[in-house]
């Protein structure tokens, strides 16, 4: 695998730039920030003077001493960090300049070969904006041909780029679940995180998805919204939030959705930078630690997910991927999808760190 731009990706980037989505900031990488380095992010997190124990100690106290894999249900493929947006809270540090980090065809084929050897029923395709990868549609079709459910993690605004205008119907014809980021059902809260104009574009994208049959209770056209807090606090209770959002979006904009997932922001990537710059890092990390909920441990995504990065490296989850904490592998080698061994995967010990408290705080965030 190489880090060089893929054939077609530069063209896609030019198009994305010409009709770019809203920009809240620039990527850490484009700004030359020290936090562009996963090692620097880990160093910063580990340098905080926290009164609580390590995540592993908190697990042990909860009666779950060793985080062990359960059945593998979700095969997650991060097909690139290219995005038409640069949201403030992005833990991936995705953006229009991330041209080099995009999965090539060879790695996609390796993923498909590995997928055939797993028990996973769902393929979770994420990015960046995964739709920008020229191999996105063939990958979706290949997964569906294998009888898998497919989820597309969509930033919504990408659906307004002219060459993606057919995507809602294309998804609907295939039964792809569309999982969309929408920080809030009010314009001000959403634009503050994702850039001016995001909310209007997102509502227009939701209307197009509704017109294609999404958000109307059809399990083959499921529209999931993902919300995350606009500041250094935990995600609100999910059921009440879903009711409020459903009413607000229907009343104000006439759009519907099928379910809402409320997630905590992880202290990773650009959200970590915002925490540091706003003076919230210490207090937020303490909040995550003190809000440890043993009831969230069973459902941690790392127990039932395999996460593959654009270059084929294997991780326990998307968050470990962004901190470049590869999954445990025999012989200390960096695990790669070409060497995927289902038995070794199920026998591994999941790697943890302070960031894991973000997954177990409050109602949990996996
Ligand atoms: S960050 Fe990843 S490894 Fe840690 S608890 Fe969450 S899902 Fe598991």
mmCIF file of C-alpha atoms and ligand atoms in Angstrom:
data_model
loop_
_atom_site.group_PDB
_atom_site.id
_atom_site.type_symbol
_atom_site.label_atom_id
_atom_site.label_comp_id
_atom_site.label_asym_id
_atom_site.label_seq_id
_atom_site.Cartn_x
_atom_site.Cartn_y
_atom_site.Cartn_z
ATOM 1 C CA UNK A 1 0.000 0.000 0.000
ATOM 2 C CA UNK A 2 1.227 3.495 -0.644
ATOM 3 C CA UNK A 3 0.299 6.879 0.696
ATOM 4 C CA UNK A 4 0.154 8.423 -2.754
ATOM 5 C CA UNK A 5 -3.095 9.840 -4.087
ATOM 6 C CA UNK A 6 -5.373 7.308 -5.713
ATOM 7 C CA UNK A 7 -6.353 7.570 -9.333
ATOM 8 C CA UNK A 8 -9.500 9.618 -9.330
ATOM 9 C CA UNK A 9 -9.190 10.915 -5.794
ATOM 10 C CA UNK A 10 -7.577 14.203 -6.848
ATOM 11 C CA UNK A 11 -10.431 14.782 -9.297
ATOM 12 C CA UNK A 12 -12.882 14.090 -6.500
ATOM 13 C CA UNK A 13 -11.027 16.505 -4.253
ATOM 14 C CA UNK A 14 -11.083 19.228 -6.902
ATOM 15 C CA UNK A 15 -14.800 18.795 -7.208
ATOM 16 C CA UNK A 16 -15.261 18.768 -3.462
ATOM 17 C CA UNK A 17 -13.209 21.960 -3.194
ATOM 18 C CA UNK A 18 -15.074 23.725 -5.977
ATOM 19 C CA UNK A 19 -18.377 22.952 -4.286
ATOM 20 C CA UNK A 20 -16.943 22.453 -0.852
ATOM 21 C CA UNK A 21 -19.051 21.864 2.177
ATOM 22 C CA UNK A 22 -19.002 24.244 5.119
ATOM 23 C CA UNK A 23 -15.657 24.667 6.888
ATOM 24 C CA UNK A 24 -15.459 25.347 10.628
ATOM 25 C CA UNK A 25 -11.683 25.161 10.849
ATOM 26 C CA UNK A 26 -8.720 23.547 9.064
ATOM 27 C CA UNK A 27 -7.334 20.132 9.786
ATOM 28 C CA UNK A 28 -4.692 19.791 12.491
ATOM 29 C CA UNK A 29 -2.429 18.463 9.783
ATOM 30 C CA UNK A 30 -2.933 21.483 7.502
ATOM 31 C CA UNK A 31 -2.163 23.833 10.377
ATOM 32 C CA UNK A 32 0.965 21.908 11.355
ATOM 33 C CA UNK A 33 -0.438 21.366 14.848
ATOM 34 C CA UNK A 34 1.527 19.123 17.183
ATOM 35 C CA UNK A 35 -1.771 17.359 17.899
ATOM 36 C CA UNK A 36 -1.843 16.069 14.324
ATOM 37 C CA UNK A 37 0.404 13.351 15.761
ATOM 38 C CA UNK A 38 -1.504 10.544 17.544
ATOM 39 C CA UNK A 39 1.501 10.113 19.829
ATOM 40 C CA UNK A 40 1.221 13.733 20.917
ATOM 41 C CA UNK A 41 -2.488 13.285 21.600
ATOM 42 C CA UNK A 42 -1.745 10.270 23.800
ATOM 43 C CA UNK A 43 1.063 12.123 25.564
ATOM 44 C CA UNK A 44 -1.279 15.004 26.347
ATOM 45 C CA UNK A 45 -4.033 12.715 27.664
ATOM 46 C CA UNK A 46 -1.605 10.711 29.782
ATOM 47 C CA UNK A 47 -0.020 13.857 31.230
ATOM 48 C CA UNK A 48 -3.240 14.996 32.900
ATOM 49 C CA UNK A 49 -3.250 14.700 36.700
ATOM 50 C CA UNK A 50 -6.341 12.536 37.199
ATOM 51 C CA UNK A 51 -7.354 11.315 40.626
ATOM 52 C CA UNK A 52 -9.119 8.197 39.271
ATOM 53 C CA UNK A 53 -7.514 4.931 38.297
ATOM 54 C CA UNK A 54 -6.622 3.698 34.874
ATOM 55 C CA UNK A 55 -9.373 2.426 32.606
ATOM 56 C CA UNK A 56 -8.266 -1.158 33.214
ATOM 57 C CA UNK A 57 -8.472 -0.622 36.985
ATOM 58 C CA UNK A 58 -11.967 0.828 36.600
ATOM 59 C CA UNK A 59 -12.916 -2.261 34.571
ATOM 60 C CA UNK A 60 -11.514 -4.578 37.228
ATOM 61 C CA UNK A 61 -13.508 -2.809 39.924
ATOM 62 C CA UNK A 62 -16.631 -3.154 37.843
ATOM 63 C CA UNK A 63 -16.222 -6.934 37.846
ATOM 64 C CA UNK A 64 -15.111 -7.041 34.215
ATOM 65 C CA UNK A 65 -11.348 -7.337 34.672
ATOM 66 C CA UNK A 66 -10.386 -8.148 31.140
ATOM 67 C CA UNK A 67 -12.006 -6.577 28.098
ATOM 68 C CA UNK A 68 -12.487 -9.648 25.925
ATOM 69 C CA UNK A 69 -13.879 -9.847 22.410
ATOM 70 C CA UNK A 70 -17.432 -11.079 21.965
ATOM 71 C CA UNK A 71 -18.780 -12.412 18.656
ATOM 72 C CA UNK A 72 -17.612 -10.263 15.742
ATOM 73 C CA UNK A 73 -20.721 -8.532 14.391
ATOM 74 C CA UNK A 74 -19.462 -5.384 12.689
ATOM 75 C CA UNK A 75 -16.707 -5.106 10.103
ATOM 76 C CA UNK A 76 -15.842 -1.431 10.023
ATOM 77 C CA UNK A 77 -13.868 -0.034 7.111
ATOM 78 C CA UNK A 78 -12.522 3.499 7.266
ATOM 79 C CA UNK A 79 -11.949 4.113 3.579
ATOM 80 C CA UNK A 80 -10.306 7.478 3.964
ATOM 81 C CA UNK A 81 -9.825 10.760 5.749
ATOM 82 C CA UNK A 82 -10.844 12.918 2.796
ATOM 83 C CA UNK A 83 -13.886 15.049 3.588
ATOM 84 C CA UNK A 84 -15.588 18.100 2.111
ATOM 85 C CA UNK A 85 -15.987 19.495 5.639
ATOM 86 C CA UNK A 86 -13.774 20.279 8.630
ATOM 87 C CA UNK A 87 -16.016 20.117 11.689
ATOM 88 C CA UNK A 88 -14.628 21.332 14.970
ATOM 89 C CA UNK A 89 -15.330 18.131 16.890
ATOM 90 C CA UNK A 90 -13.936 15.655 14.318
ATOM 91 C CA UNK A 91 -11.882 12.961 16.022
ATOM 92 C CA UNK A 92 -10.578 11.764 12.642
ATOM 93 C CA UNK A 93 -9.061 15.157 11.708
ATOM 94 C CA UNK A 94 -10.672 14.661 8.310
ATOM 95 C CA UNK A 95 -10.790 17.414 5.701
ATOM 96 C CA UNK A 96 -10.291 18.409 2.063
ATOM 97 C CA UNK A 97 -6.494 18.218 2.371
ATOM 98 C CA UNK A 98 -6.433 14.550 3.478
ATOM 99 C CA UNK A 99 -5.927 13.283 -0.073
ATOM 100 C CA UNK A 100 -3.166 10.803 0.638
ATOM 101 C CA UNK A 101 -5.000 8.736 3.241
ATOM 102 C CA UNK A 102 -7.583 6.902 1.153
ATOM 103 C CA UNK A 103 -8.065 3.170 0.702
ATOM 104 C CA UNK A 104 -6.996 1.746 -2.628
ATOM 105 C CA UNK A 105 -8.614 -1.081 -4.561
ATOM 106 C CA UNK A 106 -6.082 -3.675 -3.468
ATOM 107 C CA UNK A 107 -6.790 -3.007 0.217
ATOM 108 C CA UNK A 108 -10.542 -3.055 -0.401
ATOM 109 C CA UNK A 109 -10.181 -6.483 -1.993
ATOM 110 C CA UNK A 110 -8.195 -7.654 1.041
ATOM 111 C CA UNK A 111 -11.005 -6.378 3.284
ATOM 112 C CA UNK A 112 -13.595 -8.306 1.279
ATOM 113 C CA UNK A 113 -11.533 -11.497 1.432
ATOM 114 C CA UNK A 114 -11.236 -11.099 5.218
ATOM 115 C CA UNK A 115 -14.927 -10.268 5.554
ATOM 116 C CA UNK A 116 -15.749 -13.637 4.000
ATOM 117 C CA UNK A 117 -13.943 -15.315 6.904
ATOM 118 C CA UNK A 118 -15.772 -13.520 9.702
ATOM 119 C CA UNK A 119 -19.136 -13.793 11.436
ATOM 120 C CA UNK A 120 -19.839 -10.091 10.813
ATOM 121 C CA UNK A 121 -23.377 -9.362 9.628
ATOM 122 C CA UNK A 122 -22.831 -5.633 9.126
ATOM 123 C CA UNK A 123 -20.262 -3.590 7.223
ATOM 124 C CA UNK A 124 -19.870 -0.084 8.607
ATOM 125 C CA UNK A 125 -18.267 2.159 5.963
ATOM 126 C CA UNK A 126 -16.837 5.336 7.391
ATOM 127 C CA UNK A 127 -14.325 8.108 6.717
ATOM 128 C CA UNK A 128 -13.860 11.147 6.261
ATOM 129 C CA UNK A 129 -16.700 11.325 3.839
ATOM 130 C CA UNK A 130 -16.578 7.727 2.551
ATOM 131 C CA UNK A 131 -18.604 8.620 -0.546
ATOM 132 C CA UNK A 132 -15.597 10.605 -1.858
ATOM 133 C CA UNK A 133 -13.509 7.467 -2.276
ATOM 134 C CA UNK A 134 -13.909 6.332 -5.918
ATOM 135 C CA UNK A 135 -14.182 2.719 -4.744
ATOM 136 C CA UNK A 136 -17.108 3.451 -2.431
ATOM 137 C CA UNK A 137 -19.983 2.258 -4.640
ATOM 138 C CA UNK A 138 -18.269 -0.951 -5.781
ATOM 139 C CA UNK A 139 -17.447 -1.699 -2.142
ATOM 140 C CA UNK A 140 -21.085 -1.256 -1.106
ATOM 141 C CA UNK A 141 -22.235 -3.566 -3.907
ATOM 142 C CA UNK A 142 -19.628 -6.185 -3.048
ATOM 143 C CA UNK A 143 -20.743 -6.214 0.595
ATOM 144 C CA UNK A 144 -24.403 -6.493 -0.370
ATOM 145 C CA UNK A 145 -23.596 -9.334 -2.763
ATOM 146 C CA UNK A 146 -22.237 -11.160 0.292
ATOM 147 C CA UNK A 147 -25.534 -10.714 2.107
ATOM 148 C CA UNK A 148 -24.219 -8.112 4.541
ATOM 149 C CA UNK A 149 -26.072 -5.133 5.921
ATOM 150 C CA UNK A 150 -24.280 -1.949 4.955
ATOM 151 C CA UNK A 151 -24.097 1.284 6.897
ATOM 152 C CA UNK A 152 -22.819 4.505 5.328
ATOM 153 C CA UNK A 153 -21.562 7.144 7.760
ATOM 154 C CA UNK A 154 -22.671 10.268 5.963
ATOM 155 C CA UNK A 155 -21.986 13.925 6.774
ATOM 156 C CA UNK A 156 -25.201 14.870 4.878
ATOM 157 C CA UNK A 157 -23.704 17.875 3.039
ATOM 158 C CA UNK A 158 -21.821 15.556 0.675
ATOM 159 C CA UNK A 159 -25.197 14.502 -0.760
ATOM 160 C CA UNK A 160 -25.588 18.011 -2.168
ATOM 161 C CA UNK A 161 -22.479 17.781 -4.350
ATOM 162 C CA UNK A 162 -23.873 17.439 -7.901
ATOM 163 C CA UNK A 163 -22.302 14.076 -8.691
ATOM 164 C CA UNK A 164 -23.821 12.567 -5.564
ATOM 165 C CA UNK A 165 -27.345 13.810 -6.286
ATOM 166 C CA UNK A 166 -28.461 10.258 -7.085
ATOM 167 C CA UNK A 167 -27.111 8.760 -3.874
ATOM 168 C CA UNK A 168 -30.343 8.825 -1.815
ATOM 169 C CA UNK A 169 -32.144 6.738 -4.471
ATOM 170 C CA UNK A 170 -29.023 4.637 -5.017
ATOM 171 C CA UNK A 171 -28.897 3.850 -1.296
ATOM 172 C CA UNK A 172 -32.640 3.221 -1.141
ATOM 173 C CA UNK A 173 -32.525 0.723 -3.999
ATOM 174 C CA UNK A 174 -29.937 -1.271 -2.057
ATOM 175 C CA UNK A 175 -31.291 -0.955 1.481
ATOM 176 C CA UNK A 176 -28.169 0.799 2.756
ATOM 177 C CA UNK A 177 -28.599 2.275 6.239
ATOM 178 C CA UNK A 178 -27.585 5.926 6.245
ATOM 179 C CA UNK A 179 -26.073 7.117 9.518
ATOM 180 C CA UNK A 180 -25.801 10.891 9.531
ATOM 181 C CA UNK A 181 -24.087 13.396 11.773
ATOM 182 C CA UNK A 182 -26.359 16.195 12.853
ATOM 183 C CA UNK A 183 -25.173 17.785 16.100
ATOM 184 C CA UNK A 184 -28.478 19.520 16.784
ATOM 185 C CA UNK A 185 -31.926 20.163 15.356
ATOM 186 C CA UNK A 186 -31.327 23.885 15.734
ATOM 187 C CA UNK A 187 -29.261 25.806 13.212
ATOM 188 C CA UNK A 188 -27.089 27.743 15.639
ATOM 189 C CA UNK A 189 -25.853 24.674 17.534
ATOM 190 C CA UNK A 190 -25.116 22.706 14.393
ATOM 191 C CA UNK A 191 -23.344 25.496 12.509
ATOM 192 C CA UNK A 192 -21.194 26.309 15.536
ATOM 193 C CA UNK A 193 -19.685 22.820 15.370
ATOM 194 C CA UNK A 194 -19.684 22.167 11.657
ATOM 195 C CA UNK A 195 -19.473 25.515 9.887
ATOM 196 C CA UNK A 196 -21.881 28.185 8.693
ATOM 197 C CA UNK A 197 -24.442 26.864 6.251
ATOM 198 C CA UNK A 198 -24.172 23.256 7.437
ATOM 199 C CA UNK A 199 -27.625 23.161 8.932
ATOM 200 C CA UNK A 200 -29.477 24.345 5.818
ATOM 201 C CA UNK A 201 -27.561 21.878 3.658
ATOM 202 C CA UNK A 202 -28.190 19.085 6.140
ATOM 203 C CA UNK A 203 -31.930 19.746 6.164
ATOM 204 C CA UNK A 204 -31.994 19.725 2.369
ATOM 205 C CA UNK A 205 -30.091 16.402 2.374
ATOM 206 C CA UNK A 206 -32.556 14.963 4.896
ATOM 207 C CA UNK A 207 -35.447 16.041 2.665
ATOM 208 C CA UNK A 208 -33.869 14.192 -0.252
ATOM 209 C CA UNK A 209 -33.396 11.084 1.889
ATOM 210 C CA UNK A 210 -37.021 11.307 3.059
ATOM 211 C CA UNK A 211 -38.132 11.617 -0.570
ATOM 212 C CA UNK A 212 -36.208 8.412 -1.320
ATOM 213 C CA UNK A 213 -38.120 6.601 1.437
ATOM 214 C CA UNK A 214 -35.735 7.079 4.356
ATOM 215 C CA UNK A 215 -36.905 8.097 7.839
ATOM 216 C CA UNK A 216 -40.396 6.663 7.413
ATOM 217 C CA UNK A 217 -40.159 3.484 9.455
ATOM 218 C CA UNK A 218 -39.070 1.224 6.585
ATOM 219 C CA UNK A 219 -36.400 -1.088 8.022
ATOM 220 C CA UNK A 220 -34.814 -1.376 4.583
ATOM 221 C CA UNK A 221 -34.386 2.388 4.397
ATOM 222 C CA UNK A 222 -33.233 3.267 7.861
ATOM 223 C CA UNK A 223 -32.098 6.807 8.554
ATOM 224 C CA UNK A 224 -30.137 7.193 11.773
ATOM 225 C CA UNK A 225 -29.053 10.558 13.135
ATOM 226 C CA UNK A 226 -26.034 10.897 15.391
ATOM 227 C CA UNK A 227 -25.796 13.796 17.795
ATOM 228 C CA UNK A 228 -22.973 14.831 20.048
ATOM 229 C CA UNK A 229 -22.747 17.627 22.613
ATOM 230 C CA UNK A 230 -21.652 21.090 21.552
ATOM 231 C CA UNK A 231 -19.329 21.492 24.516
ATOM 232 C CA UNK A 232 -17.481 19.799 27.356
ATOM 233 C CA UNK A 233 -20.428 17.855 28.736
ATOM 234 C CA UNK A 234 -21.919 14.387 28.337
ATOM 235 C CA UNK A 235 -24.466 13.365 25.756
ATOM 236 C CA UNK A 236 -28.034 13.908 26.986
ATOM 237 C CA UNK A 237 -30.386 10.961 27.710
ATOM 238 C CA UNK A 238 -31.101 9.310 24.411
ATOM 239 C CA UNK A 239 -34.821 8.545 24.601
ATOM 240 C CA UNK A 240 -35.864 12.049 25.677
ATOM 241 C CA UNK A 241 -33.495 13.617 23.166
ATOM 242 C CA UNK A 242 -34.919 11.507 20.356
ATOM 243 C CA UNK A 243 -38.457 12.626 21.200
ATOM 244 C CA UNK A 244 -37.398 16.268 21.294
ATOM 245 C CA UNK A 245 -35.535 16.021 17.992
ATOM 246 C CA UNK A 246 -38.331 14.152 16.263
ATOM 247 C CA UNK A 247 -40.799 16.846 17.233
ATOM 248 C CA UNK A 248 -38.411 19.728 16.446
ATOM 249 C CA UNK A 249 -37.358 18.486 13.009
ATOM 250 C CA UNK A 250 -40.919 17.592 11.997
ATOM 251 C CA UNK A 251 -42.418 20.847 13.237
ATOM 252 C CA UNK A 252 -39.770 23.227 11.939
ATOM 253 C CA UNK A 253 -38.584 21.494 8.797
ATOM 254 C CA UNK A 254 -40.992 18.688 7.935
ATOM 255 C CA UNK A 255 -38.288 16.024 7.980
ATOM 256 C CA UNK A 256 -38.282 12.655 9.721
ATOM 257 C CA UNK A 257 -35.747 10.046 10.799
ATOM 258 C CA UNK A 258 -35.882 6.533 12.216
ATOM 259 C CA UNK A 259 -33.632 6.668 15.261
ATOM 260 C CA UNK A 260 -31.228 8.957 17.014
ATOM 261 C CA UNK A 261 -27.983 8.019 18.720
ATOM 262 C CA UNK A 262 -26.511 10.434 21.268
ATOM 263 C CA UNK A 263 -22.744 10.031 21.660
ATOM 264 C CA UNK A 264 -20.167 11.618 23.921
ATOM 265 C CA UNK A 265 -17.377 13.483 22.212
ATOM 266 C CA UNK A 266 -14.104 11.610 22.546
ATOM 267 C CA UNK A 267 -11.034 13.552 23.691
ATOM 268 C CA UNK A 268 -9.284 12.816 20.408
ATOM 269 C CA UNK A 269 -8.342 14.818 17.310
ATOM 270 C CA UNK A 270 -9.851 18.264 16.833
ATOM 271 C CA UNK A 271 -12.145 17.901 19.844
ATOM 272 C CA UNK A 272 -9.047 17.299 21.966
ATOM 273 C CA UNK A 273 -7.544 20.489 20.543
ATOM 274 C CA UNK A 274 -10.739 22.420 21.330
ATOM 275 C CA UNK A 275 -10.748 21.085 24.899
ATOM 276 C CA UNK A 276 -7.175 22.196 25.372
ATOM 277 C CA UNK A 277 -7.619 25.643 23.813
ATOM 278 C CA UNK A 278 -10.855 26.364 25.669
ATOM 279 C CA UNK A 279 -9.407 25.352 29.048
ATOM 280 C CA UNK A 280 -11.830 22.426 29.373
ATOM 281 C CA UNK A 281 -9.462 19.498 28.973
ATOM 282 C CA UNK A 282 -8.795 18.693 32.624
ATOM 283 C CA UNK A 283 -12.417 19.107 33.739
ATOM 284 C CA UNK A 284 -13.831 17.138 30.787
ATOM 285 C CA UNK A 285 -11.425 14.250 31.285
ATOM 286 C CA UNK A 286 -12.309 14.182 34.989
ATOM 287 C CA UNK A 287 -15.990 14.196 34.059
ATOM 288 C CA UNK A 288 -15.512 11.183 31.777
ATOM 289 C CA UNK A 289 -13.538 9.332 34.433
ATOM 290 C CA UNK A 290 -15.971 10.080 37.243
ATOM 291 C CA UNK A 291 -18.966 9.153 35.080
ATOM 292 C CA UNK A 292 -17.730 5.586 34.526
ATOM 293 C CA UNK A 293 -20.768 3.367 34.052
ATOM 294 C CA UNK A 294 -20.087 -0.386 34.442
ATOM 295 C CA UNK A 295 -23.373 -1.042 32.636
ATOM 296 C CA UNK A 296 -21.857 0.315 29.434
ATOM 297 C CA UNK A 297 -18.969 -2.178 29.349
ATOM 298 C CA UNK A 298 -20.857 -5.090 27.791
ATOM 299 C CA UNK A 299 -21.894 -2.988 24.797
ATOM 300 C CA UNK A 300 -18.490 -1.488 24.027
ATOM 301 C CA UNK A 301 -17.992 -1.541 20.299
ATOM 302 C CA UNK A 302 -14.450 -2.873 20.562
ATOM 303 C CA UNK A 303 -15.895 -6.176 21.792
ATOM 304 C CA UNK A 304 -17.871 -6.851 18.614
ATOM 305 C CA UNK A 305 -16.120 -4.757 15.949
ATOM 306 C CA UNK A 306 -13.075 -5.045 13.745
ATOM 307 C CA UNK A 307 -11.889 -1.654 12.510
ATOM 308 C CA UNK A 308 -9.705 -1.401 9.390
ATOM 309 C CA UNK A 309 -7.909 1.825 8.500
ATOM 310 C CA UNK A 310 -7.397 3.189 4.988
ATOM 311 C CA UNK A 311 -3.985 1.507 4.802
ATOM 312 C CA UNK A 312 -5.248 -1.885 5.998
ATOM 313 C CA UNK A 313 -4.036 -1.746 9.602
ATOM 314 C CA UNK A 314 -6.353 -3.450 12.111
ATOM 315 C CA UNK A 315 -7.675 -1.756 15.224
ATOM 316 C CA UNK A 316 -10.074 -2.621 18.033
ATOM 317 C CA UNK A 317 -12.195 0.429 17.276
ATOM 318 C CA UNK A 318 -12.308 3.693 15.375
ATOM 319 C CA UNK A 319 -10.985 5.626 18.371
ATOM 320 C CA UNK A 320 -7.920 3.427 18.781
ATOM 321 C CA UNK A 321 -7.459 3.812 15.040
ATOM 322 C CA UNK A 322 -7.251 7.600 15.313
ATOM 323 C CA UNK A 323 -4.774 7.303 18.190
ATOM 324 C CA UNK A 324 -2.783 4.787 16.161
ATOM 325 C CA UNK A 325 -3.066 2.049 18.770
ATOM 326 C CA UNK A 326 -3.145 -1.015 16.485
ATOM 327 C CA UNK A 327 -4.811 -4.192 17.678
ATOM 328 C CA UNK A 328 -2.700 -6.669 19.569
ATOM 329 C CA UNK A 329 -0.972 -9.023 17.161
ATOM 330 C CA UNK A 330 1.255 -12.053 17.512
ATOM 331 C CA UNK A 331 4.989 -11.370 17.317
ATOM 332 C CA UNK A 332 4.559 -7.622 17.940
ATOM 333 C CA UNK A 333 3.916 -7.021 14.245
ATOM 334 C CA UNK A 334 1.624 -4.248 13.130
ATOM 335 C CA UNK A 335 -1.529 -6.226 12.232
ATOM 336 C CA UNK A 336 -2.669 -5.883 8.632
ATOM 337 C CA UNK A 337 -5.819 -7.055 6.919
ATOM 338 C CA UNK A 338 -3.765 -9.229 4.543
ATOM 339 C CA UNK A 339 -2.716 -11.353 7.539
ATOM 340 C CA UNK A 340 -6.173 -11.475 9.137
ATOM 341 C CA UNK A 341 -6.587 -14.545 11.334
ATOM 342 C CA UNK A 342 -10.132 -14.924 12.734
ATOM 343 C CA UNK A 343 -9.039 -17.148 15.639
ATOM 344 C CA UNK A 344 -6.239 -14.809 16.698
ATOM 345 C CA UNK A 345 -8.645 -11.877 16.420
ATOM 346 C CA UNK A 346 -11.091 -13.460 18.819
ATOM 347 C CA UNK A 347 -8.271 -14.340 21.237
ATOM 348 C CA UNK A 348 -6.662 -10.901 21.366
ATOM 349 C CA UNK A 349 -6.685 -8.563 24.334
ATOM 350 C CA UNK A 350 -8.279 -5.213 23.527
ATOM 351 C CA UNK A 351 -5.999 -2.212 23.926
ATOM 352 C CA UNK A 352 -7.271 0.490 26.238
ATOM 353 C CA UNK A 353 -6.278 3.937 27.433
ATOM 354 C CA UNK A 354 -7.639 7.015 29.141
ATOM 355 C CA UNK A 355 -9.717 7.900 26.074
ATOM 356 C CA UNK A 356 -11.788 4.743 26.754
ATOM 357 C CA UNK A 357 -13.544 6.556 29.594
ATOM 358 C CA UNK A 358 -15.375 8.443 26.829
ATOM 359 C CA UNK A 359 -17.085 5.158 25.879
ATOM 360 C CA UNK A 360 -18.227 4.291 29.386
ATOM 361 C CA UNK A 361 -19.292 7.731 30.652
ATOM 362 C CA UNK A 362 -22.978 8.136 31.370
ATOM 363 C CA UNK A 363 -25.081 6.061 29.024
ATOM 364 C CA UNK A 364 -21.950 5.014 27.113
ATOM 365 C CA UNK A 365 -20.800 5.989 23.689
ATOM 366 C CA UNK A 366 -20.120 2.900 21.624
HETATM 367 S S1 LIG B 1 -12.122 3.627 22.905
HETATM 368 FE FE1 LIG B 1 -12.260 1.714 21.784
HETATM 369 S S2 LIG B 1 -11.064 0.249 23.009
HETATM 370 FE FE2 LIG B 1 -11.585 1.953 24.334
HETATM 371 S S3 LIG B 1 -13.490 1.313 25.320
HETATM 372 FE FE3 LIG B 1 -14.030 2.578 23.525
HETATM 373 S S4 LIG B 1 -14.410 1.087 21.948
HETATM 374 FE FE4 LIG B 1 -13.238 0.019 23.554
#
